[in-house]
mmCIF file of C-alpha atoms and ligand atoms in Angstrom:
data_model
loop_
_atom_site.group_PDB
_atom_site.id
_atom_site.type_symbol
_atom_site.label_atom_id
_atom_site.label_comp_id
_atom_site.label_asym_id
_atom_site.label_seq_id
_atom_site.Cartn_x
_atom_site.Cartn_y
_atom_site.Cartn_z
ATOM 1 C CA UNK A 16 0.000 0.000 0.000
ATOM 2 C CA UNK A 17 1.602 3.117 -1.103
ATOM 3 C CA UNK A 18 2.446 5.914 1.955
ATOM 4 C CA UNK A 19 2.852 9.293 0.997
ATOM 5 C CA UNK A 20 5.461 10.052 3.636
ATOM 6 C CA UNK A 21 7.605 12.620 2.361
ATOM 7 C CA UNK A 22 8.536 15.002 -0.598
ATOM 8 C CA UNK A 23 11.943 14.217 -0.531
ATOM 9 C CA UNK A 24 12.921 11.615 -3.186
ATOM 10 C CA UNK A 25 9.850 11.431 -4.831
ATOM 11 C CA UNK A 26 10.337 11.311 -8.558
ATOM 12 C CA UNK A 27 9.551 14.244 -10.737
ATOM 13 C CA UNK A 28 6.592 12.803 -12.697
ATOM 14 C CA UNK A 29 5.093 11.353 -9.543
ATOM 15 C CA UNK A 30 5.127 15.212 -8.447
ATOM 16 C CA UNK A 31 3.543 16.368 -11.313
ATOM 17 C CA UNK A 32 0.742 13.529 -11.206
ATOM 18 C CA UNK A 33 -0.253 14.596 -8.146
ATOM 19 C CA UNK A 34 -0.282 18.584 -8.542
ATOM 20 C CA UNK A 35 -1.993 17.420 -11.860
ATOM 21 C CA UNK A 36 -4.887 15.702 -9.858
ATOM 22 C CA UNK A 37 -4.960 18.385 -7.562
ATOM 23 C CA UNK A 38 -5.916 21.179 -9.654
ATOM 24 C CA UNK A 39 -8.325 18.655 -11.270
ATOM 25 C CA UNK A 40 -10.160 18.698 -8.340
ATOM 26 C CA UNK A 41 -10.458 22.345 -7.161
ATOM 27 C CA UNK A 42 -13.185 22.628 -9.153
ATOM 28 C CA UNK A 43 -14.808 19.863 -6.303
ATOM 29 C CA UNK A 44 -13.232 21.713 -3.279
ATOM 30 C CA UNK A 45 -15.004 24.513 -4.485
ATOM 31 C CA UNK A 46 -18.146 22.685 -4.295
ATOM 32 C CA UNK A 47 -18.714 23.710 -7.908
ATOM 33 C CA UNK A 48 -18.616 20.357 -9.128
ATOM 34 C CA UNK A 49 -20.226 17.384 -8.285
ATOM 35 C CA UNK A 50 -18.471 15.131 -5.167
ATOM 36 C CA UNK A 51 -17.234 12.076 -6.083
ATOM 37 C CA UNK A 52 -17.325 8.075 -4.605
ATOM 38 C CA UNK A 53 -14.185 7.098 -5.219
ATOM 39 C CA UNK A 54 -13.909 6.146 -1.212
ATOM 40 C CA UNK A 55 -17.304 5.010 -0.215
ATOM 41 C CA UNK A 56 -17.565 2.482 2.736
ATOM 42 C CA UNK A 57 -13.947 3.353 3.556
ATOM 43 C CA UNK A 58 -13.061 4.846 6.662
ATOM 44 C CA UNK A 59 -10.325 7.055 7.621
ATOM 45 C CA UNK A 60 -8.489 7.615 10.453
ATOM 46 C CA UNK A 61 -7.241 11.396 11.323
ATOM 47 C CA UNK A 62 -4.876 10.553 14.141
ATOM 48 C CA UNK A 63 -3.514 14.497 15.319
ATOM 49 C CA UNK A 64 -0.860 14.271 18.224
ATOM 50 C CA UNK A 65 -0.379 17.316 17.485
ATOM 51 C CA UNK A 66 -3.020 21.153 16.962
ATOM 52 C CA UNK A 67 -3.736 22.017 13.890
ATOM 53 C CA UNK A 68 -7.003 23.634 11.955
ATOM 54 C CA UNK A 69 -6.258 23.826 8.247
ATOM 55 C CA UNK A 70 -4.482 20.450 7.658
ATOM 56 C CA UNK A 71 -7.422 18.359 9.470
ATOM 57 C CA UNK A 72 -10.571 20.234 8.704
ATOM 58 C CA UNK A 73 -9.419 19.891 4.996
ATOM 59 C CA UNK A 74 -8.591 16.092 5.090
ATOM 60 C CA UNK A 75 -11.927 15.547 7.049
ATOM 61 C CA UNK A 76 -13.722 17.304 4.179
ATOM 62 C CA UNK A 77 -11.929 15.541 1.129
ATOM 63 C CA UNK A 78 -12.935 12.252 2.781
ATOM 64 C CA UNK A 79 -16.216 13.720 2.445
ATOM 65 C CA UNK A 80 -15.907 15.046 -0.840
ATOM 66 C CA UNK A 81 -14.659 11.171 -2.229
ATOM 67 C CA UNK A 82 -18.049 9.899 -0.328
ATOM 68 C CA UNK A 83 -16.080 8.364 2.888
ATOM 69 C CA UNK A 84 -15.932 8.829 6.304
ATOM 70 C CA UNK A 85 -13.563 9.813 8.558
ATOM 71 C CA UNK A 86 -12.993 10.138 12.383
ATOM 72 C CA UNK A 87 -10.513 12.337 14.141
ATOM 73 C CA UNK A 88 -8.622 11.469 17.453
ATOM 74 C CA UNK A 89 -6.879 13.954 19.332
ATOM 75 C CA UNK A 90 -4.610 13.603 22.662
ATOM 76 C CA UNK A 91 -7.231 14.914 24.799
ATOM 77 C CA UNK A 92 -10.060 12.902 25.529
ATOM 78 C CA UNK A 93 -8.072 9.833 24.131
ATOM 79 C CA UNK A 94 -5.731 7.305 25.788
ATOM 80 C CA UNK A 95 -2.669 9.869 24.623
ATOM 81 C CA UNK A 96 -3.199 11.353 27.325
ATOM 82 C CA UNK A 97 -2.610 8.538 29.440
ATOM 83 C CA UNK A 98 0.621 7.699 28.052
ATOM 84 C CA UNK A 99 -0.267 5.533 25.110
ATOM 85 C CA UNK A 100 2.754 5.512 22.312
ATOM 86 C CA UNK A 101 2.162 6.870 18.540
ATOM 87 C CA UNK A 102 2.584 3.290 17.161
ATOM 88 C CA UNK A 103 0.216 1.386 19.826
ATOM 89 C CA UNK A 104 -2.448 4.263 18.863
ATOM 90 C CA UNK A 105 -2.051 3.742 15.544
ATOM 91 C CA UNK A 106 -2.171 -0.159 15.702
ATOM 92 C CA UNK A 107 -5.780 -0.044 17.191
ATOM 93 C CA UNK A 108 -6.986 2.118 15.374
ATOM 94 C CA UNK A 109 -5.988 -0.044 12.813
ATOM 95 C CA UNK A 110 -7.723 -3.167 14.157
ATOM 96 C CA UNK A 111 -10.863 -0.988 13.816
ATOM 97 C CA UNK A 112 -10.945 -1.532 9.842
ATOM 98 C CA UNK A 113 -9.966 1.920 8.873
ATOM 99 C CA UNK A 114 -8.676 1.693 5.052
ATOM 100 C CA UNK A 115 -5.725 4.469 5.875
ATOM 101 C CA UNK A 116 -4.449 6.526 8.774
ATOM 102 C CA UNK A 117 -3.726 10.373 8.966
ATOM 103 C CA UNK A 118 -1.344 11.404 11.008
ATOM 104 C CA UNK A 119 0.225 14.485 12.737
ATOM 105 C CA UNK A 120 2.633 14.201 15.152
ATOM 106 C CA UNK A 121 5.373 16.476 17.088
ATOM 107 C CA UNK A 122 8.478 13.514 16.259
ATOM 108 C CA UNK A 123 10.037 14.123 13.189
ATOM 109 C CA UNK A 124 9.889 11.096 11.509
ATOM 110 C CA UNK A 125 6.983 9.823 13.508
ATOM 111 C CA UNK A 126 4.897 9.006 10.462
ATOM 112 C CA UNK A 127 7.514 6.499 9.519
ATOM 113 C CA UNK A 128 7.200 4.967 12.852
ATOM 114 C CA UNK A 129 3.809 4.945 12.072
ATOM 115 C CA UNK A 130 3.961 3.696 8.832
ATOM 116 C CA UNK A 131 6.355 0.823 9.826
ATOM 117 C CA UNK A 132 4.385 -0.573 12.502
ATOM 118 C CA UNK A 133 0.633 -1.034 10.435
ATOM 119 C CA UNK A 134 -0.670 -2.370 7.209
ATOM 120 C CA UNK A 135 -2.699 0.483 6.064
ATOM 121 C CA UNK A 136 -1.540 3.011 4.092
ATOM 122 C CA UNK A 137 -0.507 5.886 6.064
ATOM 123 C CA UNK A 138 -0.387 10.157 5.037
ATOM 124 C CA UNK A 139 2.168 12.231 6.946
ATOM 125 C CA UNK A 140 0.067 14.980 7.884
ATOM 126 C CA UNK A 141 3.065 16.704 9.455
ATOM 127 C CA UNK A 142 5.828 15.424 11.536
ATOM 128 C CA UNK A 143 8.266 17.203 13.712
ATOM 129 C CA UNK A 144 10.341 19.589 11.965
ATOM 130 C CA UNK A 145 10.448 16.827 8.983
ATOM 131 C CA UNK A 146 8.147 17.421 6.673
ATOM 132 C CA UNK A 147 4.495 17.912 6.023
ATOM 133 C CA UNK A 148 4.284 16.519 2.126
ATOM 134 C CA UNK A 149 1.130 17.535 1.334
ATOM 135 C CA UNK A 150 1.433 21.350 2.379
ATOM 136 C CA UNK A 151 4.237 21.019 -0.508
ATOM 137 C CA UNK A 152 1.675 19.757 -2.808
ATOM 138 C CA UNK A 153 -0.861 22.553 -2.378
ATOM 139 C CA UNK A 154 1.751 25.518 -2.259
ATOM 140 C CA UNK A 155 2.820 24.250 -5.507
ATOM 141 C CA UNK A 156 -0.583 23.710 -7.207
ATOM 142 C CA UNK A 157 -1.626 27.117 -6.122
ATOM 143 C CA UNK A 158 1.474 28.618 -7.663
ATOM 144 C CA UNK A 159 0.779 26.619 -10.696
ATOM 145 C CA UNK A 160 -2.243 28.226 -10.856
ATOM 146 C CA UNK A 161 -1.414 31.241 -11.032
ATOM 147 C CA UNK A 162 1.529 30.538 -13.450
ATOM 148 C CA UNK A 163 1.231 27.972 -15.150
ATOM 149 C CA UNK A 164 4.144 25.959 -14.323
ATOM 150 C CA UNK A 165 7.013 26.866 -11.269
ATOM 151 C CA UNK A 166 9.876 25.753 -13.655
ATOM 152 C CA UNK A 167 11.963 28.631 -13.514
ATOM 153 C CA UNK A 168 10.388 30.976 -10.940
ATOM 154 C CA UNK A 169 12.049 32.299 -7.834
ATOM 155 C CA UNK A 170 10.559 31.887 -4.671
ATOM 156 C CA UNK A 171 11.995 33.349 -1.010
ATOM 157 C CA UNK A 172 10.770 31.414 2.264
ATOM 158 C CA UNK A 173 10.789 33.806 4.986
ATOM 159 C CA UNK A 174 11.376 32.893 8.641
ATOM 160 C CA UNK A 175 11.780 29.742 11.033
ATOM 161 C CA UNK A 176 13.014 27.696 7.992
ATOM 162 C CA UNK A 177 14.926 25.542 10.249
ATOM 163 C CA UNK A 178 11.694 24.245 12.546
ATOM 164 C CA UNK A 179 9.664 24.488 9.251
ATOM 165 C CA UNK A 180 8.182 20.980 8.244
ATOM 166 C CA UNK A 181 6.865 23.118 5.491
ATOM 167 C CA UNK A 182 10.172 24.905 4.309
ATOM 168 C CA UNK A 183 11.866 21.576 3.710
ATOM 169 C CA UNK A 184 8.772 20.123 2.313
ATOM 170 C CA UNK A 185 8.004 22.376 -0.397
ATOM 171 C CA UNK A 186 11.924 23.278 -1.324
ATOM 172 C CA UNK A 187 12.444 19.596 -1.864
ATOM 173 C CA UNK A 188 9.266 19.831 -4.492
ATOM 174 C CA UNK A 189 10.138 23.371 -6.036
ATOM 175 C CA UNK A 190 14.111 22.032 -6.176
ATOM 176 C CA UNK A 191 12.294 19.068 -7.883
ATOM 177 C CA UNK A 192 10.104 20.861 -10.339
ATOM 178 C CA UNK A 193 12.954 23.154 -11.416
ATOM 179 C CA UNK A 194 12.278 26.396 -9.312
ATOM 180 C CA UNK A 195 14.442 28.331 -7.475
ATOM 181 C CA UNK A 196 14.397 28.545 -4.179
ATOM 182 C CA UNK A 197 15.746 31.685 -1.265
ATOM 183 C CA UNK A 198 15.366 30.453 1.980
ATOM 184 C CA UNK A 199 15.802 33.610 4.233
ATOM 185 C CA UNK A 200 15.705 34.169 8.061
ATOM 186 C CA UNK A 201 18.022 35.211 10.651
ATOM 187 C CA UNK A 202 21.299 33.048 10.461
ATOM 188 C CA UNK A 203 19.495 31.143 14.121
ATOM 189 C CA UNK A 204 16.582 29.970 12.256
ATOM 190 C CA UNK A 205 18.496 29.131 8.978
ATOM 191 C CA UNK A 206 20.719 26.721 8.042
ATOM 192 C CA UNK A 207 23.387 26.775 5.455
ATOM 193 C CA UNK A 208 22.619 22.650 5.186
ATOM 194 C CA UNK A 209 19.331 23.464 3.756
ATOM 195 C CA UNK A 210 21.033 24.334 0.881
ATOM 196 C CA UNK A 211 22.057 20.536 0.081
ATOM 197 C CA UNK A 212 17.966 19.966 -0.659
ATOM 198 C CA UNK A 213 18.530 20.685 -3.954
ATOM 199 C CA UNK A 214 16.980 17.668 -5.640
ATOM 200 C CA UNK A 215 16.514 18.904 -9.172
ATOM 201 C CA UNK A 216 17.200 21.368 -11.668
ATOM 202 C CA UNK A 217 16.103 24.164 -9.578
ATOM 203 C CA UNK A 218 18.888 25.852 -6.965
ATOM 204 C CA UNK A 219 18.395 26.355 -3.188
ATOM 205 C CA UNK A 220 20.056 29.549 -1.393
ATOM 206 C CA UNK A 221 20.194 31.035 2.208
ATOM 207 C CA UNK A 222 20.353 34.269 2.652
ATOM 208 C CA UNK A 223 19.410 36.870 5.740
ATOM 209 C CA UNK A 224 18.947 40.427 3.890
ATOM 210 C CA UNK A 225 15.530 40.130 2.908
ATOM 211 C CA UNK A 226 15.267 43.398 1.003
ATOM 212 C CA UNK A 227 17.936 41.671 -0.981
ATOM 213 C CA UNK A 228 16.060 38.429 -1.363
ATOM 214 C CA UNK A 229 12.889 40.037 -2.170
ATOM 215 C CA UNK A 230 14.932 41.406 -5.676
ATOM 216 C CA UNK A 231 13.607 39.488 -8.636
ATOM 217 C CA UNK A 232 11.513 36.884 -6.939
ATOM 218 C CA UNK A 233 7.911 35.394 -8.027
ATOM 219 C CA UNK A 234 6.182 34.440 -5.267
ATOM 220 C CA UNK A 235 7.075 35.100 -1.201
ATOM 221 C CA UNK A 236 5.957 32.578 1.233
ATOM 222 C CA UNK A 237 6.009 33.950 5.163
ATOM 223 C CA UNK A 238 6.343 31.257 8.193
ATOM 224 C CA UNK A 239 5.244 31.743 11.424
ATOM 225 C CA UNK A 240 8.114 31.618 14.307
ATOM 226 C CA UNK A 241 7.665 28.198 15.578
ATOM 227 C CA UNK A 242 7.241 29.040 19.563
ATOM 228 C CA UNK A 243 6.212 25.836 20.402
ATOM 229 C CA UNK A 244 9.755 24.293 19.278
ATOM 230 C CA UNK A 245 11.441 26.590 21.067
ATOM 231 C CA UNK A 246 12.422 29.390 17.993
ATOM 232 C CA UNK A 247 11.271 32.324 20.174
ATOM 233 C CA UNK A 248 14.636 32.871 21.924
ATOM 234 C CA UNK A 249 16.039 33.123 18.380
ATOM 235 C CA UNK A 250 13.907 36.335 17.513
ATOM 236 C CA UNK A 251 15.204 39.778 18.890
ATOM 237 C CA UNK A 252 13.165 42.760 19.118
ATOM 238 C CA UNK A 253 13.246 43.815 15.499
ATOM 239 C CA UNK A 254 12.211 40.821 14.015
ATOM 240 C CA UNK A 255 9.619 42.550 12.564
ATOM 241 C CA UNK A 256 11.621 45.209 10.928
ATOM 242 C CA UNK A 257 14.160 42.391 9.351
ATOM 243 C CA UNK A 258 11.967 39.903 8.568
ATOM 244 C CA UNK A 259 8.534 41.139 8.057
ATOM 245 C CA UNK A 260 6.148 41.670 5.421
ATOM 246 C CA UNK A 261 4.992 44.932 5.283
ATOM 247 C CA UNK A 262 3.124 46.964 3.168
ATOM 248 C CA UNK A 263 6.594 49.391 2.161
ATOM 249 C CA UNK A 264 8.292 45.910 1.184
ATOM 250 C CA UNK A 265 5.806 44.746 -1.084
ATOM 251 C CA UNK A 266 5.534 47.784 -2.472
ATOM 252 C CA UNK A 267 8.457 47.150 -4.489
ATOM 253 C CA UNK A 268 7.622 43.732 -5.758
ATOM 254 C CA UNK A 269 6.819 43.631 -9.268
ATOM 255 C CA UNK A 270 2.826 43.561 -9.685
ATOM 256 C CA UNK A 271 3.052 39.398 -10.349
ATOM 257 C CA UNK A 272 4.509 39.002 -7.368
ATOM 258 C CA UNK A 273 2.181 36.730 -4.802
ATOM 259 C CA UNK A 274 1.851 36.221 -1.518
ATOM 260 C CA UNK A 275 1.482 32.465 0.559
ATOM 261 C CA UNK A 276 1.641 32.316 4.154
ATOM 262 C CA UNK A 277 0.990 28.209 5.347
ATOM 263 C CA UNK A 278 -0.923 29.572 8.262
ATOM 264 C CA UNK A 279 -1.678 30.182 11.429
ATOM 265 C CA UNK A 280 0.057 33.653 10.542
ATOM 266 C CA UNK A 281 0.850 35.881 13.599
ATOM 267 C CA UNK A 282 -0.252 38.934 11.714
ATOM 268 C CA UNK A 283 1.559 42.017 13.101
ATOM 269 C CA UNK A 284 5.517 40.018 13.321
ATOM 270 C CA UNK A 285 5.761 37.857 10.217
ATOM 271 C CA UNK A 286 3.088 39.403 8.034
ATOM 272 C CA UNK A 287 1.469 42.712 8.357
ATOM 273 C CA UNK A 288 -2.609 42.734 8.194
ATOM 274 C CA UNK A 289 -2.895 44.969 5.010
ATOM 275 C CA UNK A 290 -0.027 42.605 3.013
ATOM 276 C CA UNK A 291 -1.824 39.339 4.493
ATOM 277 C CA UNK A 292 -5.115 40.778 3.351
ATOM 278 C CA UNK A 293 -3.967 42.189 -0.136
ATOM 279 C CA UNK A 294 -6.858 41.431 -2.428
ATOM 280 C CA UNK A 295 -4.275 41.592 -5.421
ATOM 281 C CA UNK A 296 -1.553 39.578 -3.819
ATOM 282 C CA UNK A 297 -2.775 37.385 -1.510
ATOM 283 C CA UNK A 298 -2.934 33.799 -2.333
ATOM 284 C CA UNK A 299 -3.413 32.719 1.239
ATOM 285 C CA UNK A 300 -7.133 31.585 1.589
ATOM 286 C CA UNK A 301 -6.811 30.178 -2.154
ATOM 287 C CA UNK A 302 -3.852 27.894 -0.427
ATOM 288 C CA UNK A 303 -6.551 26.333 2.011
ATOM 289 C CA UNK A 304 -8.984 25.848 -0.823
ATOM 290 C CA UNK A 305 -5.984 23.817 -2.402
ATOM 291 C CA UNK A 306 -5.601 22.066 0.561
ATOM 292 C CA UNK A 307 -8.590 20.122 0.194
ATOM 293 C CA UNK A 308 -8.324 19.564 -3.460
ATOM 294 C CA UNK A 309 -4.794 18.162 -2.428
ATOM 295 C CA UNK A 310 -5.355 15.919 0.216
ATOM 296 C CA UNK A 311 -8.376 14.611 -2.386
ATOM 297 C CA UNK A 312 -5.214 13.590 -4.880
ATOM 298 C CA UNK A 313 -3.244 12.165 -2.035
ATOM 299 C CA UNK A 314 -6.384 9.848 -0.499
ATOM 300 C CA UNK A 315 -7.063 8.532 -3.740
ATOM 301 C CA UNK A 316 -3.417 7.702 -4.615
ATOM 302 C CA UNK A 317 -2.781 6.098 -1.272
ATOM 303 C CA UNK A 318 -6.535 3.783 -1.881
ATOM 304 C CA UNK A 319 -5.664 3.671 -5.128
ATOM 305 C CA UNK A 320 -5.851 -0.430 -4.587
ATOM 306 C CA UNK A 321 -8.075 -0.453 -1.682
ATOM 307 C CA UNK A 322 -10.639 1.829 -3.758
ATOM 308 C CA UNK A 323 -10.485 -0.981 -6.971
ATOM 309 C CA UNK A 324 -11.047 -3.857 -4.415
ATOM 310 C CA UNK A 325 -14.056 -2.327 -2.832
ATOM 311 C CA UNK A 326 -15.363 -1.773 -6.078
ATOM 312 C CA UNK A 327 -14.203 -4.692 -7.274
ATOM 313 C CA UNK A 328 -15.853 -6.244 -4.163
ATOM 314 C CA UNK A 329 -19.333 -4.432 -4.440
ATOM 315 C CA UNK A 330 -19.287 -5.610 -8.312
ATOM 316 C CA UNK A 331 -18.920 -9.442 -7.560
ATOM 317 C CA UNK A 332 -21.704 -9.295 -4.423
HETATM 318 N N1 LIG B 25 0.526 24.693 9.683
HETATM 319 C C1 LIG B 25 1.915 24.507 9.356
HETATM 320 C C2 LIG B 25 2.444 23.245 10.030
HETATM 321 O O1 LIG B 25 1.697 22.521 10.634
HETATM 322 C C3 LIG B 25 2.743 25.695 9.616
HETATM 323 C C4 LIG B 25 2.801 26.168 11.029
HETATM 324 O O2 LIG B 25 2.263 25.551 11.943
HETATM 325 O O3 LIG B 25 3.431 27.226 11.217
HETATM 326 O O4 LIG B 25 3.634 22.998 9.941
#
């Protein structure tokens, strides 16, 4: 059964296939076209270990957009929070029939952990500061959106790149896809070794001036400072000032220049309100709307065999 795990590695036309199915189903995610069956009488688990709002409201609804179901179980009111491991979670959940398993987790490289120790397929949903493969495939498909194709565009990553599951994510699938990559932060939350992502055609850089790494770029994506791994003693009083994106800075991007932010944004230190609200700019809320359209693509590849059986199944009954 085929786990979609992580970004890094995964071959070029496997890349495209997905973004390809992803933008095929916007159109669904939307609610503008009509949902489809693909996973009726499936089940799937959404095991969270760790917060989030975007990443499992929009896996809950493109269950529900292929016609399955879905539950979600979170540390509090579940035996997490009496000590049970990741992997025993996981294995009886598993034991419960569920056709694949969700998961987000605070380990980096939890999903494996997960993935090794049950049958099902399983979706890294995010893990530790690893990666969180399916942000990567709706950053992309919204860029490809708006331009067609990323081969060949410049994008800057501003922030906590080194606690960003999403950073490493998505420059392993721009490097891959033949974009160009400017990872930029204060030297604390940005490492040099980021640079040896480079997968593809496409060239990853570091850099910490980013008036300088704002010159000539496509599209700027803003992180969050990751306070919950322990990035805040990295960010001095100015952060703002250095590393913000205000309404002067964008002023001087070129007018096709747009703006992603992964979410939850802290509006006011990474990303100003009238830059994260730009009605001309602002990709941000069409980034969710890929979300769902994304994790659709990813279900249906990871079923992919489950989803023939059952209908296989229904067909011989
Ligand atoms: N939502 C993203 C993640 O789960 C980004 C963030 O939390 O800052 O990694």
């Amino acid at each position: 059964m085929p786990d979609f795990l992580t970004i890094a590695g995964m071959p070029r036309q496997e890349l495209l296939r997905l973004l390809s199915a992803t933008q095929k189903n916007v159109s669904i995610a939307e609610g503008r076209s009509p949902n489809r069956t693909t996973l009726n009488g499936q089940v799937i688990a959404n095991l969270f270990f760790e917060d989030s709002t975007r990443t499992r409201c929009s896996f809950e609804t493109a269950v529900h957009r292929l016609g399955g179901q879905v539950f979600n179980l979170t540390p509090s009111g579940s035996s997490i929070s009496k000590g049970e491991s990741l992997v025993d979670t996981a294995r009886n959940i598993e034991c419960m029939g569920v056709a694949a398993i969700v998961v987000r987790c605070a380990v980096s490289g939890g999903a494996k952990m997960v993935a090794d120790g049950v049958k099902c397929p399983v979706i890294n949903a995010g893990d530790g500061r690893h990666e969180h493969p399916t942000q990567a495939i709706l950053d992309i498909s919204t860029l490809m959106e708006e331009f067609g194709s990323v081969e060949g565009r410049t994008v800057a990553i501003v922030g906590d790149i080194i606690n960003s599951r999403v950073a490493r994510s998505v420059t392993h699938a721009l490097s891959t896809l033949g974009a160009h990559v400017r990872l930029v932060g204060p030297p604390t939350l940005v490492s040099k070794s980021f640079e040896r992502i480079t997968q593809g055609p496409g060239m990853v850089l570091t850099m910490s001036d980013l008036d300088s790494a704002l010159d000539g770029v496509d599209a700027v994506m803003m992180l969050r400072v990751q306070f919950e791994r322990a990035a805040g003693g990295a960010v001095s009083s100015d952060y703002r000032q250095m590393f913000g994106l205000t309404p002067q800075r964008i002023a001087k991007l070129a007018p096709h220049v747009v703006i992603l932010h992964p979410g939850p944004m802290n509006r006011g230190i990474e990303i100003d309100d009238r830059v994260a609200d730009d009605p001309l700019r602002s990709r941000i809320l069409r980034q969710v709307t890929h979300g769902v359209a994304a994790r659709m693509a990813v279900l249906e590849m990871a079923l992919g065999a489950n989803v023939i059986t059952a209908a296989h199944n229904r067909i011989e009954a």
